[in-house]
Coordinates of C-alpha atoms in Angstrom, one line a residue:
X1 CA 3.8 81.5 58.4
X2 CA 1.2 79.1 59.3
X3 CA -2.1 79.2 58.3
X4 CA -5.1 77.8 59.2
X5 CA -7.9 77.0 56.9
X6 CA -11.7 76.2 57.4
X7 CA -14.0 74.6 55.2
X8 CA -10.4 73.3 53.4
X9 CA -12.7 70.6 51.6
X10 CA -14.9 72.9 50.0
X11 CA -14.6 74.2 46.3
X12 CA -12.9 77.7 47.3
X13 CA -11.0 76.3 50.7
X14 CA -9.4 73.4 48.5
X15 CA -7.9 75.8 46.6
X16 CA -6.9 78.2 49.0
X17 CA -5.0 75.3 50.8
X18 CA -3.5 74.0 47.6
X19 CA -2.1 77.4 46.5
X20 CA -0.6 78.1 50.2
X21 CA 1.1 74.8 50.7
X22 CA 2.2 75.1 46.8
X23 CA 3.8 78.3 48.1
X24 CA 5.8 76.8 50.5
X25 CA 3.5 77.9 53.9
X26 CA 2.8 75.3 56.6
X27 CA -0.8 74.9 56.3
X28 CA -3.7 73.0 58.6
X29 CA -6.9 72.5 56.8
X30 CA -10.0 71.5 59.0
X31 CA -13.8 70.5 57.5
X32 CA -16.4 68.7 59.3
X33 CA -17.1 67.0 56.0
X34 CA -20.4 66.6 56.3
X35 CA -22.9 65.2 53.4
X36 CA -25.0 68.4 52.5
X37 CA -23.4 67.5 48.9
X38 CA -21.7 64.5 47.4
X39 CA -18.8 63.5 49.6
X40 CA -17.2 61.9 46.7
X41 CA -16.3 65.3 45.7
X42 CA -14.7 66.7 49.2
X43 CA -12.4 63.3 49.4
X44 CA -11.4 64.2 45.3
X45 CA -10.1 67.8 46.1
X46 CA -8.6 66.8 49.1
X47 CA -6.9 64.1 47.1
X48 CA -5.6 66.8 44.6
X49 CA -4.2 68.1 48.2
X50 CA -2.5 65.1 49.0
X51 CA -4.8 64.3 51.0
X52 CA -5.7 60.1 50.7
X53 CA -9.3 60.2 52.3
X54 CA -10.9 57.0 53.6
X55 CA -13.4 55.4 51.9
X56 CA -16.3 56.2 54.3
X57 CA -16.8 59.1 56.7
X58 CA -17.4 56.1 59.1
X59 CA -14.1 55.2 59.1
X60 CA -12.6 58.9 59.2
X61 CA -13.6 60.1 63.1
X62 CA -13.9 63.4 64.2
X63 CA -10.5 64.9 65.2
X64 CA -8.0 62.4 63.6
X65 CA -5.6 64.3 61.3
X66 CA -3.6 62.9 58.2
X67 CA -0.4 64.4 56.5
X68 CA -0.2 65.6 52.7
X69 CA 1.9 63.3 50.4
X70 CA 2.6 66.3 48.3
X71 CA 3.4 69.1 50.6
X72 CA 5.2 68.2 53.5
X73 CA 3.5 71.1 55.5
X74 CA 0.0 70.2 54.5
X75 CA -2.7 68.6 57.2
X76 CA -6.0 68.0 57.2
X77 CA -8.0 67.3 60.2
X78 CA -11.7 66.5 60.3
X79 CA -13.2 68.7 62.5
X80 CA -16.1 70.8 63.0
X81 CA -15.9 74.5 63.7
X82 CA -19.0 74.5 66.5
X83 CA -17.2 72.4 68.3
X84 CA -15.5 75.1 70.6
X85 CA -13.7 72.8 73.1
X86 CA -11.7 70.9 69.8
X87 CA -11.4 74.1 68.0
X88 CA -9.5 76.3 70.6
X89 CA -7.3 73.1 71.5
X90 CA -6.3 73.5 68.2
X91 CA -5.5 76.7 68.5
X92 CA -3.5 76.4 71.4
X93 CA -1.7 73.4 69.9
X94 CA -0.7 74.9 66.4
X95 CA 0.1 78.0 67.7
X96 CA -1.5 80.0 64.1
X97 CA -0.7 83.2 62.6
X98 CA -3.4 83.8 59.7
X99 CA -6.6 82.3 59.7
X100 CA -8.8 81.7 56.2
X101 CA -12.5 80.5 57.5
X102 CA -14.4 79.4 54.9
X103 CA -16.4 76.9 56.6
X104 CA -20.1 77.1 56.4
X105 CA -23.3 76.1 55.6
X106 CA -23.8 76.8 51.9
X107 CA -26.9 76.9 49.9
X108 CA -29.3 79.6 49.5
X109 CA -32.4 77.3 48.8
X110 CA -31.5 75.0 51.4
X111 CA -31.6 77.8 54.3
X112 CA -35.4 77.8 53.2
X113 CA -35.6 74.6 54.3
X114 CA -33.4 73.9 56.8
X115 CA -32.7 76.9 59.0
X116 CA -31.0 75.7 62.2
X117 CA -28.2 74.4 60.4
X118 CA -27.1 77.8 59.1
X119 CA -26.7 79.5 62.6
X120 CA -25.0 76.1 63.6
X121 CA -22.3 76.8 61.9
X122 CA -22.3 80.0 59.9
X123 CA -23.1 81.8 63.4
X124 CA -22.5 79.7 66.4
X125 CA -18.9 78.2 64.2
X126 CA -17.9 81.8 62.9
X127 CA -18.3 83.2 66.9
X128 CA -16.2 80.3 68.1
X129 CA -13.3 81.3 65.6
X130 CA -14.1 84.8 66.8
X131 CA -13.3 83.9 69.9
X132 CA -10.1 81.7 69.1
X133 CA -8.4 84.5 67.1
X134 CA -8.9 86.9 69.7
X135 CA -7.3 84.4 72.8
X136 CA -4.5 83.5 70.5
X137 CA -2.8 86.5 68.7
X138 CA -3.9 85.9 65.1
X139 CA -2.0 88.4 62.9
X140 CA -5.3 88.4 60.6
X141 CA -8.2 86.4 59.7
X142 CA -10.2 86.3 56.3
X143 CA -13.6 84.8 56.3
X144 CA -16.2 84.6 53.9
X145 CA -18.7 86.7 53.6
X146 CA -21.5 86.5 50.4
X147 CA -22.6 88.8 47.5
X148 CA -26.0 87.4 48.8
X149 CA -26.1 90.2 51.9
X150 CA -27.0 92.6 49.3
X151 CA -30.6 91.2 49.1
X152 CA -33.0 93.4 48.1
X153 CA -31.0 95.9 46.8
X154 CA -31.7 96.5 43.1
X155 CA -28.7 99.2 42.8
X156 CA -25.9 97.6 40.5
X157 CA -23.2 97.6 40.3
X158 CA -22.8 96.2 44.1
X159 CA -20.4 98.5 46.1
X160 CA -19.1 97.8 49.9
X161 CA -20.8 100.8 50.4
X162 CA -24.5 100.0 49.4
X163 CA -26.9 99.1 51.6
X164 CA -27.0 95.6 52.9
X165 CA -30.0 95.5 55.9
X166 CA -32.8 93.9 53.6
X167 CA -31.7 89.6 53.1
X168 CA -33.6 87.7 51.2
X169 CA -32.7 84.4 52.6
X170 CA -31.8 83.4 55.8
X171 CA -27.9 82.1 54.2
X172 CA -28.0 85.6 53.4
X173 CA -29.3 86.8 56.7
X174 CA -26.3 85.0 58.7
X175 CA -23.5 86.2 56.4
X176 CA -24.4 89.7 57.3
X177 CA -24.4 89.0 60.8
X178 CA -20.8 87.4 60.2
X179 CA -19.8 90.8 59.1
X180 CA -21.1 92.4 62.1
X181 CA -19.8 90.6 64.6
X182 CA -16.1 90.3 62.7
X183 CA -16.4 94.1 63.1
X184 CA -17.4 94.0 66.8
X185 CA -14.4 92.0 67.7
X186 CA -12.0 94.0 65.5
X187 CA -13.0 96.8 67.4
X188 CA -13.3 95.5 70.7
X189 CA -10.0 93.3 70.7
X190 CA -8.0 94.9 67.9
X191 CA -8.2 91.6 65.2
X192 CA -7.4 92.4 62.0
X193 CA -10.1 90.8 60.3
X194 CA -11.2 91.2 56.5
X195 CA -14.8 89.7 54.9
X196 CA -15.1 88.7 51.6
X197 CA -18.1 88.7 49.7
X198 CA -17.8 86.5 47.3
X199 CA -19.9 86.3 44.0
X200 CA -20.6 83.7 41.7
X201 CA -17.7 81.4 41.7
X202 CA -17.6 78.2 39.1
X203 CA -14.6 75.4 37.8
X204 CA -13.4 72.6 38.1
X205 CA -14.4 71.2 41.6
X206 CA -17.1 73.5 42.1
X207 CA -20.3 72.4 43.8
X208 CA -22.4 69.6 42.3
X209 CA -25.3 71.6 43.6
X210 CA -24.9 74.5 41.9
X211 CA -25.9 75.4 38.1
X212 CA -22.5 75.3 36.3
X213 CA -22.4 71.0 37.4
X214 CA -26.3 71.0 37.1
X215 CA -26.3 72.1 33.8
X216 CA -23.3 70.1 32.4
X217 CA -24.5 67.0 34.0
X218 CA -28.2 67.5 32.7
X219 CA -26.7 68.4 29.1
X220 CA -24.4 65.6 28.7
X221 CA -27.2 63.0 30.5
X222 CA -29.8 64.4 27.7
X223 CA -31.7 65.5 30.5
X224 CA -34.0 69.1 30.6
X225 CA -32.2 72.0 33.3
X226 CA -34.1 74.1 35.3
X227 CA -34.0 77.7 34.1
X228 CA -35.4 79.8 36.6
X229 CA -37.3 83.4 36.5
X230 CA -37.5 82.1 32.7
X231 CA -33.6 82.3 31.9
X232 CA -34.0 86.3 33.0
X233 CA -31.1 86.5 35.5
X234 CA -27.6 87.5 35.4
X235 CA -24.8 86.8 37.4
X236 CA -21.3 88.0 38.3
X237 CA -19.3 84.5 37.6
X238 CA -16.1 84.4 38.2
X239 CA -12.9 81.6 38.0
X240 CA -12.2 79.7 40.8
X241 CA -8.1 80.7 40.3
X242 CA -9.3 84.2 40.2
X243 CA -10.8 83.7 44.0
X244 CA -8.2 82.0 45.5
X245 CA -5.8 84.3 44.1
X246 CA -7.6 87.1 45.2
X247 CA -8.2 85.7 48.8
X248 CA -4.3 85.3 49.2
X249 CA -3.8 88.9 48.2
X250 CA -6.1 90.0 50.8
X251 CA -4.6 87.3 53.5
X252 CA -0.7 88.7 53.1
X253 CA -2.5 92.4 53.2
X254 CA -3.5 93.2 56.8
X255 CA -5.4 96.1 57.5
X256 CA -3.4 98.2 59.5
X257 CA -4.9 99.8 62.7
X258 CA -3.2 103.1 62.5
X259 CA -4.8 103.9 59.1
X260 CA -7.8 101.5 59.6
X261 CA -11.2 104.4 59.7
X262 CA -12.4 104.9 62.8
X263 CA -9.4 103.2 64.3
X264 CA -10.6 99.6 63.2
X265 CA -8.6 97.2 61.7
X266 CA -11.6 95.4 59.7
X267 CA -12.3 95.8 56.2
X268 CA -15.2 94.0 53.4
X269 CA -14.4 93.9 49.5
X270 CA -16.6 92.6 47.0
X271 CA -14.7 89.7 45.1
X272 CA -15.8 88.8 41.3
X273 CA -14.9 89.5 38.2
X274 CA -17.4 92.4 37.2
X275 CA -18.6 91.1 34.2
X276 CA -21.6 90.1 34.5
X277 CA -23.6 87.3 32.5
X278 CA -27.0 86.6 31.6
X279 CA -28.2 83.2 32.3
X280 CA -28.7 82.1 28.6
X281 CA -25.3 83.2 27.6
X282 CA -23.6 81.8 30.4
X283 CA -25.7 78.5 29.0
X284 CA -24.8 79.2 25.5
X285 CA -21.2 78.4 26.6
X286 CA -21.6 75.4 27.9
X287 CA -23.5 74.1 24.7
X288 CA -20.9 75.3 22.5
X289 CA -18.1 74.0 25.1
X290 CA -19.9 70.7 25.3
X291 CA -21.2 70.1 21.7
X292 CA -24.4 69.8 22.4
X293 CA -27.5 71.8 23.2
X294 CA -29.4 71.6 26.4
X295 CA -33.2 70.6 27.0
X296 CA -34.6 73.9 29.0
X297 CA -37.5 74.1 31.0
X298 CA -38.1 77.6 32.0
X299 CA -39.9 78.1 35.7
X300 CA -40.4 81.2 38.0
X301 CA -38.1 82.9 40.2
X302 CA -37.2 80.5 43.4
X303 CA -37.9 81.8 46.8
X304 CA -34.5 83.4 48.2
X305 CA -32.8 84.3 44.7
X306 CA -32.1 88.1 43.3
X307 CA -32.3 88.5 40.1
X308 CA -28.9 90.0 39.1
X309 CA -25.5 90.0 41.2
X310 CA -22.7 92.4 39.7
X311 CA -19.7 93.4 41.6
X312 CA -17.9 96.3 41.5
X313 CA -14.6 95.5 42.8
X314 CA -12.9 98.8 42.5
X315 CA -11.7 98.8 45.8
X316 CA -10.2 95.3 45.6
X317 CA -8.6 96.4 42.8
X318 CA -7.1 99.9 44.0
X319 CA -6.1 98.5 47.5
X320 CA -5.0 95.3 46.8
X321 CA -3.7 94.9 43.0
X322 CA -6.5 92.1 42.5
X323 CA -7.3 91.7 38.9
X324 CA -9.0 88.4 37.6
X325 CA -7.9 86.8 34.2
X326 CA -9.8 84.1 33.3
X327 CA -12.6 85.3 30.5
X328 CA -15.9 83.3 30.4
X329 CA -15.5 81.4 27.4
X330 CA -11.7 80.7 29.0
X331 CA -12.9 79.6 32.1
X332 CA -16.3 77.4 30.5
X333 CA -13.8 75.7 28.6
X334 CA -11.1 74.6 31.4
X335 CA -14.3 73.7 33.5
X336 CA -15.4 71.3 30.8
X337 CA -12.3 69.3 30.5
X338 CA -12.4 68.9 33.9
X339 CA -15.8 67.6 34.1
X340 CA -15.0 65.2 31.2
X341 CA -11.6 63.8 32.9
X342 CA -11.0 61.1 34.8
X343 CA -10.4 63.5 37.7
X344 CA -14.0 64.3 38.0
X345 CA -15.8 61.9 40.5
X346 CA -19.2 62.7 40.0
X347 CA -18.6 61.5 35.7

């Protein structure tokens, strides 16, 4: 099959293209590569891709595509999702059956501060793949939706079937309306389409702005971490292998629209590892994985943050066989040695 893959230089679309190409499938990654974070980091996993990345995004234009050394059937192409015209050309060229989109403006904090880039490409991007599935037979798309979409809700564990009409963030806000407009189109064109909401994920690769590589950073620098709402927060994390191995689960799984309710091939499952942490232990590991204790300074909740995510991924698990298998201390430890190596860019 071939399989197209958004956002392929991000922490969880990396991975996802690795572990498809790994298995043999012919495989097109697309990212727009852009410098919201360290780029340093997009050109390393694409590197563990096969991917040999200029050495500025200067010299790297929009649309040129390169070829994996490691997996014959392996591409990337720089490219931006809102960019309709190039993105249904590609379509039509590559003639895809699945489509994995997991391109999109990250950041919960940043949405507070720079709001036009999330419908960009989280709305405006997600409706031109919309539309691209729909003129060109895709067997099933997969896109990512967020554990942030439950907002407000203070009812945990998280099920599909809670409430999710009260965001708390406009990242948040434009995840949702992902999920309603996937529906729409599943309905209206007959797309099997499947969301993901995807909780805490953290390893090797993961995003430099986020508190696993914050802390480790600050720890090993001797520098103080920010520990916000006072270190009173806990969160659903779960290994990157986990996701991605989930995620393919749900890609070779489409819903069917015979037995889809209401006649609607579209489905959401929760995605994590339904364990969930508190802050200080989660930081407790890292110490003990890194040998040395942090400097804390505690500070207030931050605008746009909940205070606990916790997924309850019984349906993932009944429907689909997903069952993650990397503990905490496990998974600390593997990130760790990572961050240590060579491989990391950012050492």
């Amino acid at each position: 099959m071939k399989v197209l893959v958004t956002g392929a230089a991000g922490f969880i679309g990396s991975k996802i293209m690795y572990m498809l190409s790994e298995r043999g499938e012919s495989v097109v990654g697309i990212d727009n590569l852009n410098d919201y974070y360290d780029v340093r980091m997009k050109y390393g996993r694409l590197a563990v891709c096969g991917i040999q990345c200029p050495d500025t995004q200067a010299e790297w234009p929009y649309g040129v595509g390169m070829r994996s050394s490691v997996f014959p059937e392996c591409r990337f192409i720089r490219m931006d999702i809102a960019d309709r015209d190039a993105l249904d050309a590609l379509f039509q060229e590559e003639g895809f059956d699945y489509v994995v989109n997991l391109a999109a403006q990250a950041g919960v904090r940043y949405s507070i501060t720079h709001p036009y880039e999330y419908l960009k490409s989280n709305m405006d991007g997600f409706l031109n793949v919309l539309e691209s599935c729909r003129h060109h037979q895709i067997k099933h798309l997969v896109f990512a939706s967020s554990s942030s979409v439950y907002g407000m809700n203070d009812k945990v564990p998280y099920s599909e079937e809670d409430k999710t009409e009260t965001p708390v963030s406009l990242y948040a806000a434009s995840k949702k309306s992902d999920e309603l407009m996937a529906h729409s189109y599943a309905k209206l064109y007959g797309i099997p389409v499947t969301g993901l909401r995807y909780f805490t994920v953290y390893g090797p690769w993961g995003r430099p702005d986020m508190s696993p590589m914050l802390f480790a950073r600050a720890i090993a620098d001797g520098e103080e971490i920010k520990v916000f709402n006072n270190g009173d927060m806990i969160r659903d994390f779960t290994y990157i292998d986990d996701i991605a191995e989930g995620t393919l689960r749900v890609l070779y799984s489409s819903p069917v629209l015979t037995t889809a309710p209401d006649a609607v091939p579209y489905r959401v499952y929760n995605i994590g590892c339904s364990h969930p942490v508190r802050l200080m232990d989660f930081i407790r590991e890292l110490e003990e994985a890194m040998g040395k204790e942090a400097i804390k300074r505690f500070l207030p909740m931050q605008p746009g943050d909940v205070y606990q995510t916790n997924a309850d991924t019984t349906r993932l698990e009944t429907e689909i066989g997903y069952r993650p298998s990397v503990g905490l201390h496990e998974g600390i430890g593997k990130f760790i040695s990572w961050f240590r190596s060579a491989e990391n860019p950012l050492k």
